[in-house]
PDB file of C-alpha atoms in Angstrom:
ATOM      1  CA  LEU A   1     -45.464 -12.062 140.417  1.00  0.00           C
ATOM      2  CA  THR A   2     -45.448 -15.548 142.440  1.00  0.00           C
ATOM      3  CA  ASN A   3     -44.029 -15.193 145.852  1.00  0.00           C
ATOM      4  CA  SER A   4     -44.652 -11.487 145.943  1.00  0.00           C
ATOM      5  CA  TYR A   5     -47.211  -9.318 148.189  1.00  0.00           C
ATOM      6  CA  VAL A   6     -48.393  -5.747 146.995  1.00  0.00           C
ATOM      7  CA  GLU A   7     -47.773  -3.545 150.227  1.00  0.00           C
ATOM      8  CA  LYS A   8     -48.810   0.258 149.505  1.00  0.00           C
ATOM      9  CA  ILE A   9     -49.518   2.164 146.235  1.00  0.00           C
ATOM     10  CA  ILE A  10     -46.856   4.982 144.949  1.00  0.00           C
ATOM     11  CA  PHE A  11     -48.775   8.092 145.236  1.00  0.00           C
ATOM     12  CA  ASP A  12     -47.067  11.567 143.672  1.00  0.00           C
ATOM     13  CA  GLY A  13     -49.321  13.984 144.999  1.00  0.00           C
ATOM     14  CA  LYS A  14     -53.154  12.691 144.024  1.00  0.00           C
ATOM     15  CA  LYS A  15     -51.846  10.437 140.543  1.00  0.00           C
ATOM     16  CA  ALA A  16     -51.292   6.958 141.118  1.00  0.00           C
ATOM     17  CA  ILE A  17     -47.799   6.049 139.847  1.00  0.00           C
ATOM     18  CA  GLY A  18     -46.917   2.486 141.128  1.00  0.00           C
ATOM     19  CA  ILE A  19     -46.655   0.339 143.390  1.00  0.00           C
ATOM     20  CA  GLU A  20     -44.459  -0.854 146.186  1.00  0.00           C
ATOM     21  CA  VAL A  21     -44.275  -4.975 146.052  1.00  0.00           C
ATOM     22  CA  LYS A  22     -42.211  -7.456 148.253  1.00  0.00           C
ATOM     23  CA  ILE A  23     -40.957  -9.920 146.138  1.00  0.00           C
ATOM     24  CA  LYS A  24     -38.946 -13.362 147.864  1.00  0.00           C
ATOM     25  CA  ASN A  25     -38.737 -10.758 150.407  1.00  0.00           C
ATOM     26  CA  LYS A  26     -37.226  -7.901 148.769  1.00  0.00           C
ATOM     27  CA  ILE A  27     -39.054  -4.750 148.815  1.00  0.00           C
ATOM     28  CA  GLU A  28     -38.884  -3.436 144.880  1.00  0.00           C
ATOM     29  CA  LYS A  29     -40.962  -0.308 143.036  1.00  0.00           C
ATOM     30  CA  VAL A  30     -42.705  -1.519 139.608  1.00  0.00           C
ATOM     31  CA  TYR A  31     -44.315   1.788 138.319  1.00  0.00           C
ATOM     32  CA  ALA A  32     -47.045   2.092 135.924  1.00  0.00           C
ATOM     33  CA  SER A  33     -46.980   2.888 132.346  1.00  0.00           C
ATOM     34  CA  LYS A  34     -50.831   4.106 131.873  1.00  0.00           C
ATOM     35  CA  GLU A  35     -52.584   3.988 135.054  1.00  0.00           C
ATOM     36  CA  LEU A  36     -52.823   1.795 137.821  1.00  0.00           C
ATOM     37  CA  ILE A  37     -55.809  -1.146 137.836  1.00  0.00           C
ATOM     38  CA  LEU A  38     -56.900  -2.065 142.489  1.00  0.00           C
ATOM     39  CA  SER A  39     -58.529  -5.598 141.582  1.00  0.00           C
ATOM     40  CA  GLY A  40     -58.016  -6.853 144.999  1.00  0.00           C
ATOM     41  CA  GLY A  41     -61.482  -7.493 145.638  1.00  0.00           C
ATOM     42  CA  SER A  42     -63.885  -6.429 148.593  1.00  0.00           C
ATOM     43  CA  ILE A  43     -61.503  -7.341 150.962  1.00  0.00           C
ATOM     44  CA  ASN A  44     -57.943  -6.421 149.896  1.00  0.00           C
ATOM     45  CA  SER A  45     -58.789  -3.476 147.836  1.00  0.00           C
ATOM     46  CA  PRO A  46     -60.150  -1.282 150.551  1.00  0.00           C
ATOM     47  CA  GLN A  47     -57.092  -2.123 152.646  1.00  0.00           C
ATOM     48  CA  LEU A  48     -54.249  -1.490 150.358  1.00  0.00           C
ATOM     49  CA  LEU A  49     -56.060   1.793 149.626  1.00  0.00           C
ATOM     50  CA  MET A  50     -55.966   2.904 153.200  1.00  0.00           C
ATOM     51  CA  LEU A  51     -52.136   1.531 154.072  1.00  0.00           C
ATOM     52  CA  SER A  52     -51.427   3.526 151.060  1.00  0.00           C
ATOM     53  CA  GLY A  53     -53.045   6.845 152.973  1.00  0.00           C
ATOM     54  CA  VAL A  54     -56.681   6.877 150.912  1.00  0.00           C
ATOM     55  CA  GLY A  55     -59.470   6.263 153.070  1.00  0.00           C
ATOM     56  CA  ASN A  56     -60.884   8.030 156.110  1.00  0.00           C
ATOM     57  CA  ALA A  57     -58.092  10.571 157.892  1.00  0.00           C
ATOM     58  CA  ASP A  58     -59.014   9.828 161.324  1.00  0.00           C
ATOM     59  CA  HIS A  59     -59.029   6.214 160.992  1.00  0.00           C
ATOM     60  CA  LEU A  60     -55.564   6.743 159.030  1.00  0.00           C
ATOM     61  CA  LYS A  61     -53.822   8.979 161.860  1.00  0.00           C
ATOM     62  CA  GLU A  62     -54.844   6.884 164.028  1.00  0.00           C
ATOM     63  CA  LYS A  63     -52.697   4.138 162.603  1.00  0.00           C
ATOM     64  CA  GLY A  64     -49.954   6.490 161.931  1.00  0.00           C
ATOM     65  CA  ILE A  65     -50.599   6.563 158.085  1.00  0.00           C
ATOM     66  CA  ASN A  66     -49.868   9.532 155.949  1.00  0.00           C
ATOM     67  CA  VAL A  67     -52.940  11.007 154.116  1.00  0.00           C
ATOM     68  CA  VAL A  68     -52.965  11.061 151.022  1.00  0.00           C
ATOM     69  CA  HIS A  69     -56.483  11.629 150.345  1.00  0.00           C
ATOM     70  CA  ASP A  70     -59.455  11.679 152.780  1.00  0.00           C
ATOM     71  CA  LEU A  71     -62.543   9.301 151.361  1.00  0.00           C
ATOM     72  CA  LYS A  72     -64.579   8.468 154.264  1.00  0.00           C
ATOM     73  CA  GLY A  73     -66.584   5.749 152.297  1.00  0.00           C
ATOM     74  CA  VAL A  74     -63.187   3.836 152.078  1.00  0.00           C
ATOM     75  CA  GLY A  75     -64.126   0.402 153.985  1.00  0.00           C
ATOM     76  CA  LYS A  76     -67.515   1.321 154.346  1.00  0.00           C
ATOM     77  CA  ASN A  77     -70.731  -0.082 152.805  1.00  0.00           C
ATOM     78  CA  LEU A  78     -69.711  -4.149 153.438  1.00  0.00           C
ATOM     79  CA  GLN A  79     -72.724  -6.386 152.572  1.00  0.00           C
ATOM     80  CA  ASP A  80     -72.434 -10.241 152.110  1.00  0.00           C
ATOM     81  CA  HIS A  81     -75.237 -12.699 151.897  1.00  0.00           C
ATOM     82  CA  LEU A  82     -76.155 -14.701 154.915  1.00  0.00           C
ATOM     83  CA  GLU A  83     -77.628 -17.922 154.622  1.00  0.00           C
ATOM     84  CA  THR A  84     -79.318 -20.579 157.238  1.00  0.00           C
ATOM     85  CA  TYR A  85     -79.232 -24.472 156.886  1.00  0.00           C
ATOM     86  CA  ILE A  86     -83.058 -25.748 156.594  1.00  0.00           C
ATOM     87  CA  GLN A  87     -81.995 -29.582 157.457  1.00  0.00           C
ATOM     88  CA  GLN A  88     -83.622 -32.757 156.886  1.00  0.00           C
ATOM     89  CA  GLU A  89     -82.362 -36.487 157.916  1.00  0.00           C
ATOM     90  CA  CYS A  90     -82.910 -38.600 154.600  1.00  0.00           C
ATOM     91  CA  GLU A  91     -84.673 -41.933 154.495  1.00  0.00           C
ATOM     92  CA  THR A  92     -82.979 -43.056 151.944  1.00  0.00           C
ATOM     93  CA  LYS A  93     -78.901 -43.126 150.899  1.00  0.00           C
ATOM     94  CA  ASP A  94     -79.479 -41.243 147.733  1.00  0.00           C
ATOM     95  CA  THR A  95     -77.029 -38.470 149.380  1.00  0.00           C
ATOM     96  CA  LEU A  96     -73.557 -37.672 149.538  1.00  0.00           C
ATOM     97  CA  TYR A  97     -73.155 -38.987 152.938  1.00  0.00           C
ATOM     98  CA  THR A  98     -71.479 -42.830 151.901  1.00  0.00           C
ATOM     99  CA  TYR A  99     -68.541 -40.181 150.391  1.00  0.00           C
ATOM    100  CA  THR A 100     -67.603 -38.519 153.586  1.00  0.00           C
ATOM    101  CA  LYS A 101     -66.288 -41.822 154.374  1.00  0.00           C
ATOM    102  CA  LEU A 102     -62.267 -42.489 153.727  1.00  0.00           C
ATOM    103  CA  ILE A 103     -62.577 -45.371 151.450  1.00  0.00           C
ATOM    104  CA  PRO A 104     -65.612 -44.033 149.202  1.00  0.00           C
ATOM    105  CA  LYS A 105     -64.128 -40.888 149.114  1.00  0.00           C
ATOM    106  CA  VAL A 106     -60.725 -42.026 147.965  1.00  0.00           C
ATOM    107  CA  LEU A 107     -61.851 -44.094 145.637  1.00  0.00           C
ATOM    108  CA  ALA A 108     -64.136 -41.087 143.939  1.00  0.00           C
ATOM    109  CA  GLY A 109     -61.308 -38.803 143.959  1.00  0.00           C
ATOM    110  CA  ILE A 110     -59.196 -41.508 142.196  1.00  0.00           C
ATOM    111  CA  GLN A 111     -62.240 -41.952 139.542  1.00  0.00           C
ATOM    112  CA  TRP A 112     -62.159 -37.871 139.172  1.00  0.00           C
ATOM    113  CA  PHE A 113     -58.482 -38.107 138.205  1.00  0.00           C
ATOM    114  CA  LEU A 114     -58.723 -40.963 135.896  1.00  0.00           C
ATOM    115  CA  SER A 115     -62.116 -40.421 134.144  1.00  0.00           C
ATOM    116  CA  LYS A 116     -62.989 -36.547 135.511  1.00  0.00           C
ATOM    117  CA  SER A 117     -66.427 -38.576 136.131  1.00  0.00           C
ATOM    118  CA  GLY A 118     -68.284 -39.239 139.403  1.00  0.00           C
ATOM    119  CA  PRO A 119     -69.061 -37.790 142.572  1.00  0.00           C
ATOM    120  CA  CYS A 120     -66.094 -35.339 141.890  1.00  0.00           C
ATOM    121  CA  SER A 121     -67.242 -34.236 138.993  1.00  0.00           C
ATOM    122  CA  GLN A 122     -69.921 -32.066 140.375  1.00  0.00           C
ATOM    123  CA  SER A 123     -70.978 -29.217 142.556  1.00  0.00           C
ATOM    124  CA  TYR A 124     -74.071 -30.798 144.161  1.00  0.00           C
ATOM    125  CA  LEU A 125     -75.857 -27.082 143.742  1.00  0.00           C
ATOM    126  CA  GLU A 126     -77.254 -27.051 141.022  1.00  0.00           C
ATOM    127  CA  ALA A 127     -81.243 -27.282 142.152  1.00  0.00           C
ATOM    128  CA  GLY A 128     -82.457 -23.680 143.271  1.00  0.00           C
ATOM    129  CA  GLY A 129     -84.302 -20.721 142.909  1.00  0.00           C
ATOM    130  CA  PHE A 130     -85.975 -17.292 143.745  1.00  0.00           C
ATOM    131  CA  ALA A 131     -89.050 -16.659 145.346  1.00  0.00           C
ATOM    132  CA  LYS A 132     -90.767 -14.390 148.220  1.00  0.00           C
ATOM    133  CA  SER A 133     -90.384 -14.756 151.278  1.00  0.00           C
ATOM    134  CA  SER A 134     -93.972 -13.375 151.865  1.00  0.00           C
ATOM    135  CA  PRO A 135     -96.882 -12.320 149.944  1.00  0.00           C
ATOM    136  CA  GLU A 136     -95.573  -8.833 151.398  1.00  0.00           C
ATOM    137  CA  ARG A 137     -92.890  -8.346 149.147  1.00  0.00           C
ATOM    138  CA  GLU A 138     -93.325  -6.689 146.059  1.00  0.00           C
ATOM    139  CA  ILE A 139     -90.102  -9.137 144.276  1.00  0.00           C
ATOM    140  CA  ALA A 140     -88.467 -12.181 145.083  1.00  0.00           C
ATOM    141  CA  ASN A 141     -86.117 -11.297 147.733  1.00  0.00           C
ATOM    142  CA  VAL A 142     -84.876 -14.900 148.818  1.00  0.00           C
ATOM    143  CA  GLN A 143     -82.366 -17.132 147.145  1.00  0.00           C
ATOM    144  CA  PHE A 144     -82.298 -21.439 147.977  1.00  0.00           C
ATOM    145  CA  HIS A 145     -79.919 -23.751 146.748  1.00  0.00           C
ATOM    146  CA  PHE A 146     -80.742 -27.704 147.476  1.00  0.00           C
ATOM    147  CA  PHE A 147     -77.511 -29.715 149.122  1.00  0.00           C
ATOM    148  CA  PRO A 148     -78.063 -33.510 148.945  1.00  0.00           C
ATOM    149  CA  SER A 149     -75.875 -33.392 152.259  1.00  0.00           C
ATOM    150  CA  PHE A 150     -75.959 -32.012 155.632  1.00  0.00           C
ATOM    151  CA  VAL A 151     -73.052 -28.877 155.784  1.00  0.00           C
ATOM    152  CA  ILE A 152     -71.900 -28.701 159.063  1.00  0.00           C
ATOM    153  CA  ASP A 153     -69.583 -25.420 159.968  1.00  0.00           C
ATOM    154  CA  HIS A 154     -69.006 -24.911 156.776  1.00  0.00           C
ATOM    155  CA  GLY A 155     -68.041 -28.522 155.728  1.00  0.00           C
ATOM    156  CA  LEU A 156     -65.624 -28.791 158.336  1.00  0.00           C
ATOM    157  CA  VAL A 157     -67.247 -31.304 160.259  1.00  0.00           C
ATOM    158  CA  ASN A 158     -68.594 -34.746 158.813  1.00  0.00           C
ATOM    159  CA  PRO A 159     -72.005 -35.438 159.022  1.00  0.00           C
ATOM    160  CA  ASN A 160     -73.268 -38.387 161.042  1.00  0.00           C
ATOM    161  CA  SER A 161     -76.671 -39.258 159.077  1.00  0.00           C
ATOM    162  CA  HIS A 162     -77.868 -39.446 155.798  1.00  0.00           C
ATOM    163  CA  GLY A 163     -79.640 -36.034 155.246  1.00  0.00           C
ATOM    164  CA  TYR A 164     -80.218 -32.803 152.895  1.00  0.00           C
ATOM    165  CA  GLN A 165     -80.516 -29.367 153.430  1.00  0.00           C
ATOM    166  CA  LEU A 166     -81.890 -25.888 151.580  1.00  0.00           C
ATOM    167  CA  HIS A 167     -79.581 -23.311 151.623  1.00  0.00           C
ATOM    168  CA  ALA A 168     -82.001 -20.031 152.543  1.00  0.00           C
ATOM    169  CA  SER A 169     -80.799 -16.420 151.854  1.00  0.00           C
ATOM    170  CA  PRO A 170     -81.885 -13.442 151.951  1.00  0.00           C
ATOM    171  CA  ASN A 171     -81.097 -11.271 148.843  1.00  0.00           C
ATOM    172  CA  HIS A 172     -81.590  -7.833 149.933  1.00  0.00           C
ATOM    173  CA  PRO A 173     -79.686  -7.121 153.727  1.00  0.00           C
ATOM    174  CA  LYS A 174     -80.176  -4.152 155.089  1.00  0.00           C
ATOM    175  CA  SER A 175     -77.115  -4.695 157.283  1.00  0.00           C
ATOM    176  CA  ARG A 176     -73.824  -2.398 156.235  1.00  0.00           C
ATOM    177  CA  GLY A 177     -70.565  -3.729 158.186  1.00  0.00           C
ATOM    178  CA  SER A 178     -67.002  -2.162 157.563  1.00  0.00           C
ATOM    179  CA  ILE A 179     -63.698  -3.003 156.500  1.00  0.00           C
ATOM    180  CA  THR A 180     -60.458  -0.697 158.798  1.00  0.00           C
ATOM    181  CA  LEU A 181     -57.255  -1.395 159.566  1.00  0.00           C
ATOM    182  CA  ASN A 182     -56.262  -3.200 162.727  1.00  0.00           C
ATOM    183  CA  SER A 183     -52.467  -1.687 162.308  1.00  0.00           C
ATOM    184  CA  SER A 184     -50.189   0.232 159.826  1.00  0.00           C
ATOM    185  CA  ASP A 185     -48.739  -3.001 158.936  1.00  0.00           C
ATOM    186  CA  PRO A 186     -49.587  -4.445 155.370  1.00  0.00           C
ATOM    187  CA  TYR A 187     -49.144  -8.828 156.798  1.00  0.00           C
ATOM    188  CA  ASP A 188     -51.564  -7.880 159.906  1.00  0.00           C
ATOM    189  CA  HIS A 189     -54.799  -8.643 158.557  1.00  0.00           C
ATOM    190  CA  PRO A 190     -57.518  -6.306 158.560  1.00  0.00           C
ATOM    191  CA  LYS A 191     -60.793  -5.946 160.941  1.00  0.00           C
ATOM    192  CA  ILE A 192     -63.835  -7.890 159.019  1.00  0.00           C
ATOM    193  CA  LEU A 193     -67.292  -6.321 160.251  1.00  0.00           C
ATOM    194  CA  PHE A 194     -70.166  -7.630 158.251  1.00  0.00           C
ATOM    195  CA  ASN A 195     -72.898  -6.573 160.869  1.00  0.00           C
ATOM    196  CA  TYR A 196     -74.992  -9.528 159.945  1.00  0.00           C
ATOM    197  CA  LEU A 197     -78.830  -9.464 161.062  1.00  0.00           C
ATOM    198  CA  GLU A 198     -77.822  -5.961 162.883  1.00  0.00           C
ATOM    199  CA  HIS A 199     -81.220  -4.227 160.768  1.00  0.00           C
ATOM    200  CA  GLU A 200     -84.297  -5.913 162.160  1.00  0.00           C
ATOM    201  CA  ASP A 201     -85.733  -6.743 158.935  1.00  0.00           C
ATOM    202  CA  ASP A 202     -82.726  -9.331 158.151  1.00  0.00           C
ATOM    203  CA  LEU A 203     -83.653 -11.396 160.696  1.00  0.00           C
ATOM    204  CA  ARG A 204     -87.143 -10.794 159.733  1.00  0.00           C
ATOM    205  CA  GLN A 205     -86.539 -12.106 155.979  1.00  0.00           C
ATOM    206  CA  THR A 206     -84.149 -14.848 157.398  1.00  0.00           C
ATOM    207  CA  ARG A 207     -86.827 -16.070 159.753  1.00  0.00           C
ATOM    208  CA  GLU A 208     -89.580 -16.078 156.818  1.00  0.00           C
ATOM    209  CA  CYS A 209     -87.203 -18.187 154.227  1.00  0.00           C
ATOM    210  CA  ILE A 210     -87.133 -20.781 157.025  1.00  0.00           C
ATOM    211  CA  HIS A 211     -91.220 -21.159 156.512  1.00  0.00           C
ATOM    212  CA  VAL A 212     -90.842 -21.072 152.753  1.00  0.00           C
ATOM    213  CA  ALA A 213     -87.840 -23.610 152.994  1.00  0.00           C
ATOM    214  CA  ARG A 214     -90.187 -25.479 155.273  1.00  0.00           C
ATOM    215  CA  LYS A 215     -93.181 -25.489 152.965  1.00  0.00           C
ATOM    216  CA  ILE A 216     -90.877 -26.560 149.940  1.00  0.00           C
ATOM    217  CA  LEU A 217     -89.885 -29.347 151.288  1.00  0.00           C
ATOM    218  CA  SER A 218     -93.304 -30.823 153.410  1.00  0.00           C
ATOM    219  CA  GLN A 219     -94.198 -31.567 149.158  1.00  0.00           C
ATOM    220  CA  PRO A 220     -95.481 -34.617 148.165  1.00  0.00           C
ATOM    221  CA  SER A 221     -92.434 -35.074 145.725  1.00  0.00           C
ATOM    222  CA  LEU A 222     -90.195 -35.266 148.355  1.00  0.00           C
ATOM    223  CA  LYS A 223     -92.253 -37.497 151.060  1.00  0.00           C
ATOM    224  CA  PRO A 224     -90.526 -40.762 150.033  1.00  0.00           C
ATOM    225  CA  TYR A 225     -87.116 -38.748 151.665  1.00  0.00           C
ATOM    226  CA  SER A 226     -88.588 -37.157 154.308  1.00  0.00           C
ATOM    227  CA  GLY A 227     -86.934 -37.810 157.395  1.00  0.00           C
ATOM    228  CA  LYS A 228     -87.271 -35.989 160.696  1.00  0.00           C
ATOM    229  CA  GLU A 229     -86.360 -32.002 160.208  1.00  0.00           C
ATOM    230  CA  VAL A 230     -82.776 -31.345 162.647  1.00  0.00           C
ATOM    231  CA  GLY A 231     -82.409 -28.208 161.701  1.00  0.00           C
ATOM    232  CA  PRO A 232     -83.954 -25.625 163.095  1.00  0.00           C
ATOM    233  CA  GLY A 233     -85.666 -28.876 164.628  1.00  0.00           C
ATOM    234  CA  ALA A 234     -89.553 -29.125 164.078  1.00  0.00           C
ATOM    235  CA  ASP A 235     -90.157 -28.024 168.039  1.00  0.00           C
ATOM    236  CA  ASN A 236     -88.699 -24.675 167.148  1.00  0.00           C
ATOM    237  CA  GLN A 237     -91.302 -22.319 165.646  1.00  0.00           C
ATOM    238  CA  SER A 238     -91.612 -19.355 167.483  1.00  0.00           C
ATOM    239  CA  ASP A 239     -89.756 -16.155 166.335  1.00  0.00           C
ATOM    240  CA  GLU A 240     -87.366 -16.623 169.445  1.00  0.00           C
ATOM    241  CA  GLN A 241     -86.515 -19.894 168.745  1.00  0.00           C
ATOM    242  CA  LEU A 242     -86.008 -19.378 165.226  1.00  0.00           C
ATOM    243  CA  ASN A 243     -84.127 -16.373 165.936  1.00  0.00           C
ATOM    244  CA  GLU A 244     -81.892 -17.972 168.068  1.00  0.00           C
ATOM    245  CA  TYR A 245     -80.981 -20.821 165.309  1.00  0.00           C
ATOM    246  CA  ILE A 246     -80.479 -18.206 162.749  1.00  0.00           C
ATOM    247  CA  ARG A 247     -77.732 -16.506 164.925  1.00  0.00           C
ATOM    248  CA  SER A 248     -76.069 -19.411 165.966  1.00  0.00           C
ATOM    249  CA  ASN A 249     -75.623 -21.516 162.649  1.00  0.00           C
ATOM    250  CA  SER A 250     -75.794 -19.059 159.772  1.00  0.00           C
ATOM    251  CA  GLU A 251     -73.379 -18.447 157.634  1.00  0.00           C
ATOM    252  CA  THR A 252     -71.521 -16.415 154.739  1.00  0.00           C
ATOM    253  CA  ALA A 253     -72.417 -16.957 151.183  1.00  0.00           C
ATOM    254  CA  TYR A 254     -68.814 -15.434 150.570  1.00  0.00           C
ATOM    255  CA  HIS A 255     -70.350 -12.562 148.764  1.00  0.00           C
ATOM    256  CA  PRO A 256     -68.612  -9.652 150.066  1.00  0.00           C
ATOM    257  CA  CYS A 257     -68.938  -6.241 147.570  1.00  0.00           C
ATOM    258  CA  GLY A 258     -69.439  -2.967 148.467  1.00  0.00           C
ATOM    259  CA  THR A 259     -66.347  -1.579 150.115  1.00  0.00           C
ATOM    260  CA  LEU A 260     -65.473   1.064 147.810  1.00  0.00           C
ATOM    261  CA  LYS A 261     -69.139   1.771 145.873  1.00  0.00           C
ATOM    262  CA  MET A 262     -69.644   3.687 142.805  1.00  0.00           C
ATOM    263  CA  GLY A 263     -71.794   6.819 143.173  1.00  0.00           C
ATOM    264  CA  ILE A 264     -71.785  10.574 143.420  1.00  0.00           C
ATOM    265  CA  ASP A 265     -73.061  10.658 147.271  1.00  0.00           C
ATOM    266  CA  LYS A 266     -70.633  11.822 149.936  1.00  0.00           C
ATOM    267  CA  MET A 267     -69.789   8.011 151.092  1.00  0.00           C
ATOM    268  CA  ALA A 268     -69.036   7.140 147.495  1.00  0.00           C
ATOM    269  CA  VAL A 269     -65.586   6.231 146.647  1.00  0.00           C
ATOM    270  CA  VAL A 270     -65.936   5.673 142.141  1.00  0.00           C
ATOM    271  CA  ASP A 271     -67.336   7.463 139.391  1.00  0.00           C
ATOM    272  CA  GLU A 272     -69.326   5.395 136.663  1.00  0.00           C
ATOM    273  CA  ASN A 273     -65.578   4.977 134.928  1.00  0.00           C
ATOM    274  CA  LEU A 274     -64.420   3.339 138.439  1.00  0.00           C
ATOM    275  CA  LYS A 275     -61.899   5.833 138.881  1.00  0.00           C
ATOM    276  CA  ILE A 276     -61.532   6.998 142.391  1.00  0.00           C
ATOM    277  CA  HIS A 277     -63.014  10.203 142.977  1.00  0.00           C
ATOM    278  CA  GLY A 278     -60.262  12.995 143.671  1.00  0.00           C
ATOM    279  CA  LEU A 279     -57.291  10.455 142.202  1.00  0.00           C
ATOM    280  CA  LYS A 280     -55.794  10.100 138.920  1.00  0.00           C
ATOM    281  CA  ASN A 281     -54.558   7.088 137.165  1.00  0.00           C
ATOM    282  CA  ILE A 282     -56.190   4.491 139.665  1.00  0.00           C
ATOM    283  CA  ARG A 283     -59.355   2.457 138.981  1.00  0.00           C
ATOM    284  CA  VAL A 284     -60.866  -0.254 140.670  1.00  0.00           C
ATOM    285  CA  VAL A 285     -62.528  -3.577 139.184  1.00  0.00           C
ATOM    286  CA  ASP A 286     -63.885  -6.032 141.740  1.00  0.00           C
ATOM    287  CA  ALA A 287     -67.175  -6.592 143.416  1.00  0.00           C
ATOM    288  CA  SER A 288     -66.262  -3.580 146.245  1.00  0.00           C
ATOM    289  CA  VAL A 289     -67.718  -0.970 143.217  1.00  0.00           C
ATOM    290  CA  MET A 290     -71.258  -2.391 143.762  1.00  0.00           C
ATOM    291  CA  PRO A 291     -73.379   0.425 145.405  1.00  0.00           C
ATOM    292  CA  GLU A 292     -75.542  -2.845 146.606  1.00  0.00           C
ATOM    293  CA  ILE A 293     -75.423  -6.507 146.502  1.00  0.00           C
ATOM    294  CA  PRO A 294     -76.544  -8.052 143.915  1.00  0.00           C
ATOM    295  CA  SER A 295     -80.056 -10.338 143.797  1.00  0.00           C
ATOM    296  CA  ALA A 296     -77.837 -13.425 143.231  1.00  0.00           C
ATOM    297  CA  ASN A 297     -74.787 -14.770 142.935  1.00  0.00           C
ATOM    298  CA  LEU A 298     -71.863 -12.395 142.027  1.00  0.00           C
ATOM    299  CA  ASN A 299     -69.628 -14.257 139.903  1.00  0.00           C
ATOM    300  CA  ALA A 300     -71.279 -13.396 136.926  1.00  0.00           C
ATOM    301  CA  PRO A 301     -72.099  -9.354 138.081  1.00  0.00           C
ATOM    302  CA  THR A 302     -67.963  -9.322 138.874  1.00  0.00           C
ATOM    303  CA  LEU A 303     -67.562 -10.398 135.348  1.00  0.00           C
ATOM    304  CA  MET A 304     -69.528  -7.825 133.741  1.00  0.00           C
ATOM    305  CA  ILE A 305     -67.792  -4.826 135.820  1.00  0.00           C
ATOM    306  CA  ALA A 306     -64.393  -6.298 134.300  1.00  0.00           C
ATOM    307  CA  GLU A 307     -65.619  -6.091 131.011  1.00  0.00           C
ATOM    308  CA  LYS A 308     -67.336  -2.813 130.965  1.00  0.00           C
ATOM    309  CA  ALA A 309     -63.868  -1.691 132.749  1.00  0.00           C
ATOM    310  CA  SER A 310     -62.052  -3.234 129.348  1.00  0.00           C
ATOM    311  CA  ASP A 311     -64.184  -1.342 127.677  1.00  0.00           C
ATOM    312  CA  ILE A 312     -64.052   1.865 129.417  1.00  0.00           C
ATOM    313  CA  ILE A 313     -59.968   1.288 129.508  1.00  0.00           C
ATOM    314  CA  ALA A 314     -59.599   0.258 125.903  1.00  0.00           C
ATOM    315  CA  ASN A 315     -61.886   3.170 124.509  1.00  0.00           C
ATOM    316  CA  LYS A 316     -64.837   1.128 123.467  1.00  0.00           C
ATOM    317  CA  LYS A 317     -68.162   2.665 122.914  1.00  0.00           C
TER     318      LYS A 317
END
């Protein structure tokens, strides 16, 4: 539905029967013929459940929301991959820096619209890999992406020179965050607390990532391009200096998950069939059901959750 916003799930006791949705500034009720599928993502799905009375009872009462079902795991277990950029100036002009200038940028856009070719026809994040951040790690625990340009403030600030970088991201973070409500207003953004680097091992893994990235960028094959390291900077070698760089410059990889996790423990929200524990007629089908963050990007695992859900709903074996 265009110009619409789901404000609340309607329950009859413990059974989900429909939704309240604002359509062109008018509240309407839409009832389910069979069951509800909640696919709002790892931020909006727990938010909508809490607004509808499903979540930690104490938190809901604090926000003036009538409790339909006390389920303490709703909004907990938030996970994400945190990226740190290891940046190096480039001695040649083989980067995307040219296309940060107005005229080349406009020409590249025109080329894409006319022929679907040119600089805008690829993502430039095609090179990457997985590695152990140290010999003590049993399996690969870090993912790298190579990008032929500097990324500053999520790309909102243009670089001032040719350069390239490795995005380094520990795949198995131990820190856990949460989604909670700021109020009972569905148009009030929820409180998103990722708790990045809360666990000391996450910080240690990220420091190890920087050492591995530096080793990769120092290989002979990159020597013709290799200029000075600008992030963290060649002078920053100690744990304390790297910790400061990581805390000041790391950015989300946009992989939030886990806030309605699958399981059987007291903090689990959905079962193996993606049904919410203690409720009827409602399933969750998105990345929020992942108990632990995958060791890679979330797109493919989320698609597979959806494929599996469709088979379950269609009663396929």
